Tab-separated table of C-alpha atoms and ligand atoms in Angstrom:
chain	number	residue	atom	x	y	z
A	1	UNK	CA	0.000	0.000	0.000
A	2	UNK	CA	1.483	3.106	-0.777
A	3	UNK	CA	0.417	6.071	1.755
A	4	UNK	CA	-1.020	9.455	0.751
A	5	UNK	CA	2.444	10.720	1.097
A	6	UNK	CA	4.145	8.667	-1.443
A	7	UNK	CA	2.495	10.535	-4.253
A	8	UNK	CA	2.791	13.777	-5.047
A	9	UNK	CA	-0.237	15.600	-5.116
A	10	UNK	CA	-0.649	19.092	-7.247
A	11	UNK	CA	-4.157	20.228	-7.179
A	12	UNK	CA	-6.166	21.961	-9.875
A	13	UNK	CA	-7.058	25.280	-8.500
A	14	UNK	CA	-10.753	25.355	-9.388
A	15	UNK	CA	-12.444	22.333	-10.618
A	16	UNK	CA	-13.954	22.215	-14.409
A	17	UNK	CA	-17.266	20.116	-13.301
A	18	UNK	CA	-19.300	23.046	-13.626
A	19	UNK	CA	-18.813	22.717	-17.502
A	20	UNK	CA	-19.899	19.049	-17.869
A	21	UNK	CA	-23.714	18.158	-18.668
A	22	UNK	CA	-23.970	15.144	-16.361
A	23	UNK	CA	-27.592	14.847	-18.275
A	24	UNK	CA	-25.721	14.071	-21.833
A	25	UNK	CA	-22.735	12.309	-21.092
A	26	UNK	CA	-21.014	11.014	-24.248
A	27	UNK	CA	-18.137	8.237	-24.048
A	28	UNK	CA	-14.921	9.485	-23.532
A	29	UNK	CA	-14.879	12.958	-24.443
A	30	UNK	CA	-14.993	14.530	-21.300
A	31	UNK	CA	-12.575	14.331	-18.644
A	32	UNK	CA	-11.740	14.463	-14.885
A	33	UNK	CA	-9.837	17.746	-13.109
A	34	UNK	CA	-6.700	15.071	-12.288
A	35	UNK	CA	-4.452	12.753	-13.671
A	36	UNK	CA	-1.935	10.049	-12.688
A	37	UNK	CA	1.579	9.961	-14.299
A	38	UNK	CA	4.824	8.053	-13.268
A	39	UNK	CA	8.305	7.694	-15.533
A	40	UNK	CA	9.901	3.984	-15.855
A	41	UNK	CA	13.726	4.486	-16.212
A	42	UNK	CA	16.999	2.918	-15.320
A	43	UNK	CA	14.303	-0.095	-13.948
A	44	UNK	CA	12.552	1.264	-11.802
A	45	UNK	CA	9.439	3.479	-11.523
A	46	UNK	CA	9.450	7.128	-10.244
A	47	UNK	CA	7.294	8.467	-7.443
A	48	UNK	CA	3.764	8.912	-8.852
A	49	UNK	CA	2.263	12.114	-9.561
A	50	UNK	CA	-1.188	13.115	-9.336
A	51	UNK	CA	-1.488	16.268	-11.400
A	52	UNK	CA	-4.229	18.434	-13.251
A	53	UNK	CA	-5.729	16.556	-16.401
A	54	UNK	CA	-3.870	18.628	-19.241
A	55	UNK	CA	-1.441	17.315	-22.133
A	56	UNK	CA	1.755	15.874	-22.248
A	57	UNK	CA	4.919	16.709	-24.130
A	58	UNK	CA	6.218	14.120	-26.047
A	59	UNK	CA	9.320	13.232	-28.698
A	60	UNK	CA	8.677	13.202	-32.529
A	61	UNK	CA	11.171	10.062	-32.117
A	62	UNK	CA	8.985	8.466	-29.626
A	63	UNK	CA	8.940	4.724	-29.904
A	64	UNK	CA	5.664	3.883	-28.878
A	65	UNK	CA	4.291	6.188	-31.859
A	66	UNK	CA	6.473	3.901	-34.184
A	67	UNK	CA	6.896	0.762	-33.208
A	68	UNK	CA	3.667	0.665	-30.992
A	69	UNK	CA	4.423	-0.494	-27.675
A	70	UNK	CA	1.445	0.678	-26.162
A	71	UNK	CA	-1.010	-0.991	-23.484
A	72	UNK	CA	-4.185	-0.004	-21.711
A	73	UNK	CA	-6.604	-0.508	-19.701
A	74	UNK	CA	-10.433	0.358	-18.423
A	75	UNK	CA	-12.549	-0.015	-15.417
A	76	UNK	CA	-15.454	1.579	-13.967
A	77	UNK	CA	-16.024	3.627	-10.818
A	78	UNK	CA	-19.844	3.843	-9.746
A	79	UNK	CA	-21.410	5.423	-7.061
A	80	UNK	CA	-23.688	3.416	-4.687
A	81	UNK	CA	-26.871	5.039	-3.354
A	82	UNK	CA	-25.421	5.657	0.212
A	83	UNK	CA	-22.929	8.121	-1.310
A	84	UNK	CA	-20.015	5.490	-1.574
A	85	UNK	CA	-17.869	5.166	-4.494
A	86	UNK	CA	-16.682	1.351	-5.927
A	87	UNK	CA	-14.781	0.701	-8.211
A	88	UNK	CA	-15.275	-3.094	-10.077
A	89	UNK	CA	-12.568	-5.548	-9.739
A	90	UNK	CA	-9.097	-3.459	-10.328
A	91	UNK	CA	-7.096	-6.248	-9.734
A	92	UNK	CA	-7.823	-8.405	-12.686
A	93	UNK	CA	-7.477	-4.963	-14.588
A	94	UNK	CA	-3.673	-4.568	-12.786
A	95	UNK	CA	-2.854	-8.679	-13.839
A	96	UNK	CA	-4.138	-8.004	-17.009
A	97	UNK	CA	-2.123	-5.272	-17.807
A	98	UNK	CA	0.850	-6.879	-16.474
A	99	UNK	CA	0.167	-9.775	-18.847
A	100	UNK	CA	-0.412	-7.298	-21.969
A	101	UNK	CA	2.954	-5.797	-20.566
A	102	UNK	CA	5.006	-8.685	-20.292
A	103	UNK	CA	3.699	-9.714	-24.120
A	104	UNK	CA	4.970	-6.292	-25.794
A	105	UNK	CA	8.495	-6.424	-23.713
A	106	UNK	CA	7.514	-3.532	-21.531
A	107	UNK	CA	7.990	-3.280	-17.489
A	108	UNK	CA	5.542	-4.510	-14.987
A	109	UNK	CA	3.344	-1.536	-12.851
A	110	UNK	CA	3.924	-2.373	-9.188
A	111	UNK	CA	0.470	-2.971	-7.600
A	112	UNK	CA	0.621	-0.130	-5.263
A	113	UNK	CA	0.809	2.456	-8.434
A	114	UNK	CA	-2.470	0.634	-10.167
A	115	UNK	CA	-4.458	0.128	-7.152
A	116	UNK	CA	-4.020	2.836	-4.740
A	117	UNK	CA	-2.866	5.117	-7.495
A	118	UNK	CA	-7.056	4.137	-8.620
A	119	UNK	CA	-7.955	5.141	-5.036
A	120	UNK	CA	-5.701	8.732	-4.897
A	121	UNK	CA	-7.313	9.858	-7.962
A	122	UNK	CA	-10.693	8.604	-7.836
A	123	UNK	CA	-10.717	9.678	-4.199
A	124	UNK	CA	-9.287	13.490	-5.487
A	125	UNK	CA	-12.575	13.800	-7.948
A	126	UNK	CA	-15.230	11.334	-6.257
A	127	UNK	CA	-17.804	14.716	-7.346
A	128	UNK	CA	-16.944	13.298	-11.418
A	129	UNK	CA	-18.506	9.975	-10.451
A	130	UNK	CA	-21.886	10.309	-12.215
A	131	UNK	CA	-24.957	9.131	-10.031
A	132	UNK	CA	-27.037	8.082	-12.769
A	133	UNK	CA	-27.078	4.256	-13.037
A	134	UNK	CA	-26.700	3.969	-16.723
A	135	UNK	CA	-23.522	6.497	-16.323
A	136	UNK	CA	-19.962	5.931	-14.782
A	137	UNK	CA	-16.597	7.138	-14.194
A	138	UNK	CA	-14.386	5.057	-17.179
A	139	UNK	CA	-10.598	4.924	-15.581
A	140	UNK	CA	-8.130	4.512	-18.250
A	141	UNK	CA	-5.032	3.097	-16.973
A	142	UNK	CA	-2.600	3.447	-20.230
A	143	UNK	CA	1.445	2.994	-20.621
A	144	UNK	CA	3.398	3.739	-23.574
A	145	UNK	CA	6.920	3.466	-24.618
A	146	UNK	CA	9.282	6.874	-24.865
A	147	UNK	CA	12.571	5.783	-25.919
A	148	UNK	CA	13.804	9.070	-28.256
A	149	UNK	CA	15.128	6.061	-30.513
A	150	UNK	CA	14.046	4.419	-33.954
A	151	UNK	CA	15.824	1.643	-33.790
A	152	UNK	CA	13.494	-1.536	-33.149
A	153	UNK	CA	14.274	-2.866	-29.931
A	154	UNK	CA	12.099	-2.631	-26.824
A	155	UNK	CA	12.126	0.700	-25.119
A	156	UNK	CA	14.532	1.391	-22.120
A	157	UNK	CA	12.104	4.186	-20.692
A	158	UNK	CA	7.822	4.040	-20.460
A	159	UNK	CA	5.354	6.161	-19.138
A	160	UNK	CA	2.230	5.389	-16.823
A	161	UNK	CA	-0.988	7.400	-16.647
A	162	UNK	CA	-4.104	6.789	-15.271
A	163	UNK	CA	-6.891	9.155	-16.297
A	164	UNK	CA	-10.650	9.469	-15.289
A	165	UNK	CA	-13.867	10.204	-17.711
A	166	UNK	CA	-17.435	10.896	-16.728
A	167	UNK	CA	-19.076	8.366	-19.428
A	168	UNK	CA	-23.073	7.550	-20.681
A	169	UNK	CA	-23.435	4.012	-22.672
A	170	UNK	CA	-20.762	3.229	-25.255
A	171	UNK	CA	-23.876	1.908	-27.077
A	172	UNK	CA	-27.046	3.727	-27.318
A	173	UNK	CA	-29.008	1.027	-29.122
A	174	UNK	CA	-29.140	-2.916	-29.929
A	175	UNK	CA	-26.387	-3.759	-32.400
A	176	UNK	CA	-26.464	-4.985	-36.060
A	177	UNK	CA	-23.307	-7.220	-36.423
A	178	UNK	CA	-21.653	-8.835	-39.444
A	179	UNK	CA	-19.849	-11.903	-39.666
A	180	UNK	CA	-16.274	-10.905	-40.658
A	181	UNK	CA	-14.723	-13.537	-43.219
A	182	UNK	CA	-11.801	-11.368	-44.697
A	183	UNK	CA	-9.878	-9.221	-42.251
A	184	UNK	CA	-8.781	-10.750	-39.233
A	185	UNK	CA	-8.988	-9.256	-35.536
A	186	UNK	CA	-6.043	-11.547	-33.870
A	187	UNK	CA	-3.990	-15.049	-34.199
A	188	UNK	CA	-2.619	-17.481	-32.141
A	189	UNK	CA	0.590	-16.666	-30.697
A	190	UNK	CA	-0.197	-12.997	-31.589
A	191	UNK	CA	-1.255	-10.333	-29.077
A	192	UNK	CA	-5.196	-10.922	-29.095
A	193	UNK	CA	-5.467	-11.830	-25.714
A	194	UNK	CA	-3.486	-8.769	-24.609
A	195	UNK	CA	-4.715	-5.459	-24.406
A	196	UNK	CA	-2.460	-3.412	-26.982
A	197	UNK	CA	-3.292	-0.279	-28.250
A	198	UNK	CA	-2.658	-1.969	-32.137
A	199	UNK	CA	-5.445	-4.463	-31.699
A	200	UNK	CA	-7.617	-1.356	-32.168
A	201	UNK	CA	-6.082	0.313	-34.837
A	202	UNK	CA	-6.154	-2.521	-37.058
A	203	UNK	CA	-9.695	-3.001	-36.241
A	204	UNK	CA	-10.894	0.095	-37.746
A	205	UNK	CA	-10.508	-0.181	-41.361
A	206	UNK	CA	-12.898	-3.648	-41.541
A	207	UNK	CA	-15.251	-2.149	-39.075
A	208	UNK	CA	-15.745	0.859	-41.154
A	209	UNK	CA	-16.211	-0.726	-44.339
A	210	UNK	CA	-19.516	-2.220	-42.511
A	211	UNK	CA	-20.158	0.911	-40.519
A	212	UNK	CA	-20.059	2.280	-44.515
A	213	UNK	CA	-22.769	-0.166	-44.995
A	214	UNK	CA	-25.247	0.629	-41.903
A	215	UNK	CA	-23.570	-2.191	-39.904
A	216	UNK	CA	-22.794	-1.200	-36.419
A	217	UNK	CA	-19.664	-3.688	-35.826
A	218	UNK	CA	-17.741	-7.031	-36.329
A	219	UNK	CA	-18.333	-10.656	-35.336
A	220	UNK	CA	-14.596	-11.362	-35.285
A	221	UNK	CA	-13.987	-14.855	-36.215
A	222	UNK	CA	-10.760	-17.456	-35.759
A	223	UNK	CA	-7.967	-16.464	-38.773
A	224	UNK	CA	-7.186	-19.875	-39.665
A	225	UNK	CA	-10.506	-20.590	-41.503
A	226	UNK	CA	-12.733	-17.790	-40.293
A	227	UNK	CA	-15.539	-20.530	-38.936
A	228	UNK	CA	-15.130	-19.799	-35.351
A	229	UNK	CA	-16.721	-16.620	-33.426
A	230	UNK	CA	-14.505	-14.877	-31.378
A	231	UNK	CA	-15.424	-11.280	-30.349
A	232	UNK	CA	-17.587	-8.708	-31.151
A	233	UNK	CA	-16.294	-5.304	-31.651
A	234	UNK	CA	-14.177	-4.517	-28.678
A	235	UNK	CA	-16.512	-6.823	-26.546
A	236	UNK	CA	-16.338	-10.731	-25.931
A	237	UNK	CA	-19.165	-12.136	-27.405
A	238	UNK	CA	-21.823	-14.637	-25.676
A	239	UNK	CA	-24.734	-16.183	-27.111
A	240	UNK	CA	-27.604	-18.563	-25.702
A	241	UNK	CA	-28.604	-21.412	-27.855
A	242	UNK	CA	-31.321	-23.820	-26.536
A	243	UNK	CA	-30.933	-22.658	-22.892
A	244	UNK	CA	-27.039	-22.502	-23.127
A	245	UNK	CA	-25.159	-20.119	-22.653
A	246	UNK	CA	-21.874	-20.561	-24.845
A	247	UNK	CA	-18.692	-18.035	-25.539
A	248	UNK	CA	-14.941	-18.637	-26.959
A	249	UNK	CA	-12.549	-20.195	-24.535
A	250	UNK	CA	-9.996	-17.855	-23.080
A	251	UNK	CA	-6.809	-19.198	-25.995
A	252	UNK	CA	-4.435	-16.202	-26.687
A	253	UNK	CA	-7.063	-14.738	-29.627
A	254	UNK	CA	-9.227	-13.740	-26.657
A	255	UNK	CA	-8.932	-11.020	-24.447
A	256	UNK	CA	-9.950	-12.438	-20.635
A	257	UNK	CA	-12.830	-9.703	-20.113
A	258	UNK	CA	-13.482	-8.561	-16.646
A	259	UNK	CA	-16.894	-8.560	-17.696
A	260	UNK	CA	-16.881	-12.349	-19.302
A	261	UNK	CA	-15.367	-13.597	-15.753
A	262	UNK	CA	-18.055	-11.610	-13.675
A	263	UNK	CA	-21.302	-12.828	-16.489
A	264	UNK	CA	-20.165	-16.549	-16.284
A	265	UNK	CA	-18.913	-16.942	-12.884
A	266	UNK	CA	-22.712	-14.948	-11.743
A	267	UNK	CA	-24.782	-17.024	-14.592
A	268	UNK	CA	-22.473	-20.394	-13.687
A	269	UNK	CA	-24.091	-19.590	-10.045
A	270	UNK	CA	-27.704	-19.056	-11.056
A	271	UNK	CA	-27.455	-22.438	-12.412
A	272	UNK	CA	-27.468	-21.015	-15.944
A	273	UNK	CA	-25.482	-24.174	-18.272
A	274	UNK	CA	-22.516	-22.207	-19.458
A	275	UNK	CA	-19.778	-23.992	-21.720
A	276	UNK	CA	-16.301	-22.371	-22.545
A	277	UNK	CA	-15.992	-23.935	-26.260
A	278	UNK	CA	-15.120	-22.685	-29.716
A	279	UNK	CA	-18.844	-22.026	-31.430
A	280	UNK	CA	-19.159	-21.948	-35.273
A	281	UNK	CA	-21.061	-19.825	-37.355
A	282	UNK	CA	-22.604	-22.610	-38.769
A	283	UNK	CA	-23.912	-23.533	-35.572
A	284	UNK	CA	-24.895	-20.001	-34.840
A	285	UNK	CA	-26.847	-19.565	-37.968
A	286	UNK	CA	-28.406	-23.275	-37.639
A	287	UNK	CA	-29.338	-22.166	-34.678
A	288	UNK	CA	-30.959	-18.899	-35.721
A	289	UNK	CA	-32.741	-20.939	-38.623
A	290	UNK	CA	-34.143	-23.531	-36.363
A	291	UNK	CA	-35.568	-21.347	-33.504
A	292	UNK	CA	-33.288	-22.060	-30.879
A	293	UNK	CA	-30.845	-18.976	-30.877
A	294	UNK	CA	-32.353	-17.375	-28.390
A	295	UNK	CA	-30.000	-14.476	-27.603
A	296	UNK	CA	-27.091	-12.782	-28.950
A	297	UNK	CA	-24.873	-10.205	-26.825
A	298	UNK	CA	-21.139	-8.435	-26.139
A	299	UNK	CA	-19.885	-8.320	-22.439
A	300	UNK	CA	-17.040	-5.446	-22.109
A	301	UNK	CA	-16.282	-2.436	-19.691
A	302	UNK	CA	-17.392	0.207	-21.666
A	303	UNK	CA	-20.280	-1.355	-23.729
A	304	UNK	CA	-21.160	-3.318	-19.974
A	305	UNK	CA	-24.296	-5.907	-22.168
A	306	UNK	CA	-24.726	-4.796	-25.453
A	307	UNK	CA	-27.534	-6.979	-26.997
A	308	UNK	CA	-27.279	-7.978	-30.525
A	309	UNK	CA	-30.536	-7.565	-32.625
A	310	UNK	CA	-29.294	-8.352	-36.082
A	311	UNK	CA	-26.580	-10.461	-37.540
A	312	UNK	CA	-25.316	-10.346	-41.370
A	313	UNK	CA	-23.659	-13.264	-42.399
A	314	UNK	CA	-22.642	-13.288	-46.354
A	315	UNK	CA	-25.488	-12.134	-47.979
A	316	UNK	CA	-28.139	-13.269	-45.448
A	317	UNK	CA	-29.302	-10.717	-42.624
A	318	UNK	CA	-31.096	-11.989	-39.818
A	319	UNK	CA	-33.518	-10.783	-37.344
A	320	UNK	CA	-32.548	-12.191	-34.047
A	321	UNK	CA	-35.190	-13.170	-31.298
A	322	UNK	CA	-36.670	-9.959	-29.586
A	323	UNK	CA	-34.977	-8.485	-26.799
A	324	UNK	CA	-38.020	-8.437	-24.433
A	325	UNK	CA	-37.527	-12.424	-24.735
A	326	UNK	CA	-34.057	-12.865	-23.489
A	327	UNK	CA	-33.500	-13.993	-20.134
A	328	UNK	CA	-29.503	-14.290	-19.230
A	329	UNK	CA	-28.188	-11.347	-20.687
A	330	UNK	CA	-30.658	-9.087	-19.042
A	331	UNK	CA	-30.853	-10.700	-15.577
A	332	UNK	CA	-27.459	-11.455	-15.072
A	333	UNK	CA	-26.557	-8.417	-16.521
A	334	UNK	CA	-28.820	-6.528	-14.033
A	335	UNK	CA	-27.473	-8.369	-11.451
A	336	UNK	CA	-24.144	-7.487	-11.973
A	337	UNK	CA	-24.824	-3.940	-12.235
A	338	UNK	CA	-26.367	-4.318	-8.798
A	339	UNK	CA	-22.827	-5.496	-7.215
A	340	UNK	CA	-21.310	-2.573	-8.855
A	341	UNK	CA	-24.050	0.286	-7.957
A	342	UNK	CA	-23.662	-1.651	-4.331
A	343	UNK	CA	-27.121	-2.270	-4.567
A	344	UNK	CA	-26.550	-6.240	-3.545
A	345	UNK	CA	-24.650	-7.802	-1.059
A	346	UNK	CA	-20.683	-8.603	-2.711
A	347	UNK	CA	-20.009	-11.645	-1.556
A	348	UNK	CA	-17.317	-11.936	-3.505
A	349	UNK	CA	-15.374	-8.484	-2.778
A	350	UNK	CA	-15.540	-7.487	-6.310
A	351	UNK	CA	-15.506	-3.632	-5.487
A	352	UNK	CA	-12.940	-1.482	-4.078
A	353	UNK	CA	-14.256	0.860	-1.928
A	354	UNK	CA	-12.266	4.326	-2.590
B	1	COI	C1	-13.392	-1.461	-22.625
B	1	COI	O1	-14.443	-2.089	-22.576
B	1	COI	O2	-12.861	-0.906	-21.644
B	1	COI	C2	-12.719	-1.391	-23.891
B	1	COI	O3	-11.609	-1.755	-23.982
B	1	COI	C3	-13.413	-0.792	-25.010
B	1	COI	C4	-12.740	0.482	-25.326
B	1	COI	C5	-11.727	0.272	-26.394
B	1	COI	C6	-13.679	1.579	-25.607
C-alpha cells in the first residue's frame, strides 16, 4: 500500500465540473480535473504524480508512436446510493495489464501504483462519479513506450498514466453485427489476448467498411478458416442457444474480459449451463434458422451488455429473437450492475471501496 504521502499531489485550482452536462454524457470525451503519471527508467518506476488533467509533451522520435508499444486498460467507478464510491474488480485490470505488458516487452506496474494510485485519484474527484445508473466514471489506466530512438528494440524508458472520464453508454441502441470472413482481428501466438493499443487500430478499417454499410460492428472470427466466433467489436461475445449459454474459450485470440469472468462466474451460479468452447457460425446460424438462438450479446467495460438484434452473415441478414424475450443477458446483466451500484450484497469483494 502506498500512503497518501508517497504521491505527489498538485491540485487543480478550481475544478472544471461546472462545464460538464452530467444529463448528456457522451463516451470518452470529457474528462476528470486530475491525472496520474509516473516515468519507468533505469528499472525502476518514479514516485507517482497526481497532477491536473492537461497534455503531455512528447518526442517526434517516440517509440511507442512507431513501433507501438502501447497498453491499456479500463474499469469503472460507480457510485452506490449511500454516497459510496466502488470501483469493479481493479485487480484483474492490474494482472491483465501486467500480462499485456510482459507480451509487448515492456515493465511490470507495481500494484501499489495501479491500485491505490485508482484510489488517490478517484478519491481526489469522487464529485466526477456520475450518479445516474446507466452512467460511470471510465478509468483509463494506459502505458506507452518513450525511448527518443528508432531503432526496433524494446524501449529502455515508459510512461504510466491513469486518467478518469465521466461516461453515458458506449452503445445507445441494440447492435447490427456482421460476420467478418476477410480481415482478421487476432492469431494465435499474436497479441489478441493482450490489451495493446494496435489491436484497435487494425480493427478500424474492416469495421468501417460495414459501418459504410449501416452495420454497427464485427463478429470477429478465428484467422485460420474464419468458422469460429470470437469477439464482437471490442466486446467478448456470448450467445444462448437452446438454454445454453456458450462463448470462446480464453486461448491467446481472446482477451480475458473482466466482464466475461463476472457474467459466467454470476450465470455459472444461477445455475445457468454455461460452456467455454469454440462455437461456429454454422452452428450459430443453424441455430438462428431452427428457432433455438435465443439471444445474442457483447460483455465489455465500456459497452457493460450490449444486446445484438441483427446479424449479417454473407449475404443473409437476420432478425434475431426480440430483446423483451431474453433472459440471461438481461438478468445477469442486471445483477451485476447491482454489485457494482452496491445495490446487492458482494459476496465476492468485487468492489474497491475508494
Ligand atoms: C473497454 O471495454 O474498456 C474497452 O476496452 C473498449 C474500449 C476500447 C472503448
Amino acid at each position: 500500500m502506498i500512503e497518501t504521502q508517497d504521491f505527489e499531489i498538485i491540485r487543480k485550482s478550481e475544478t472544471s465540473i461546472s462545464e460538464i452536462d452530467f444529463a448528456n454524457l457522451p463516451f470518452g470525451r470529457v474528462f476528470s480535473d486530475h491525472m496520474l503519471i509516473a516515468q519507468y527508467s533505469k528499472g525502476s518506476w518514479s514516485r507517482p504524480t497526481i497532477k491536473p488533467y492537461g497534455d503531455i509533451n512528447i518526442s517526434p522520435a517516440m517509440s511507442a508512436i512507431h513501433y507501438g508499444q502501447s497498453i491499456f486498460e479500463g474499469l469503472k467507478a460507480f457510485k452506490s446510493d449511500n454516497g459510496e464510491t466502488l470501483v469493479f474488480r481493479p485487480d484483474m485490470n492490474w494482472e491483465r495489464m501486467n500480462n499485456s505488458a510482459q507480451r509487448l516487452c515492456m515493465p511490470k506496474i507495481p500494484k501499489e501504483y495501479f491500485i491505490d494510485g485508482i484510489k488517490q485519484l478517484v478519491s481526489l474527484d469522487q464529485a466526477w462519479v456520475p450518479e445516474d445508473p446507466s452512467c460511470s466514471l471510465y478509468i483509463r489506466p494506459f502505458m506507452f513506450a518513450t525511448d527518443p530512438f528508432l531503432g526496433v528494440k524494446p524501449s529502455e524508458t515508459y510512461t504510466f498514466m491513469i486518467i478518469t472520464s465521466p461516461v453515458g453508454p458506449y452503445y445507445a441502441k441494440p447492435l447490427h453485427l456482421k460476420v467478418e470472413t476477410e480481415y482478421t482481428r487476432a492469431a494465435m501466438g499474436g497479441v489478441g489476448f493482450a490489451k495493446a493499443a494496435g489491436n484497435y487500430g487494425s480493427a478500424m478499417l474492416p469495421a468501417k467498411l460495414a459501418q459504410d454499410k449501416g452495420i454497427d460492428q464485427l463478429i470477429w472470427t478465428d484467422a485460420k478458416e474464419h468458422k469460429y466466433i470470437e469477439e464482437a467489436g471490442t466486446m467478448n461475445m456470448m450467445v444462448v442457444i437452446d438454454g445454453k449459454l456458450l462463448t470462446a474459450p480464453l486461448t491467446s485470440t481472446i482477451l480475458p474480459g473482466v466482464t466475461r469472468d463476472s457474467f459466467l462466474t454470476l450465470a455459472r451460479e444461477a445455475g445457468y449451463p454455461v460452456e467455454e468452447r469454440k462455437v461456429s457460425v454454422a452452428e450459430l446460424i443453424d441455430a438462428q434458422e431452427n428457432g433455438t438462438l435465443e439471444e445474442v450479446f457483447g460483455v465489455g467495460t465500456a459497452a457493460t451488455i450490449a444486446q445484438v438484434e441483427k446479424l449479417t452473415f454473407q449475404d443473409n441478414t437476420y432478425n434475431l429473437a426480440p430483446i423483451s424475450t431474453r433472459e440471461i443477458s438481461v438478468k445477469i446483466g442486471q445483477l451485476l450492475l447491482d454489485i457494482k451500484k452496491g445495490n446487492v450484497n458482494d459476496s465476492r469483494g468485487w468492489n474497491m471501496t475508494v
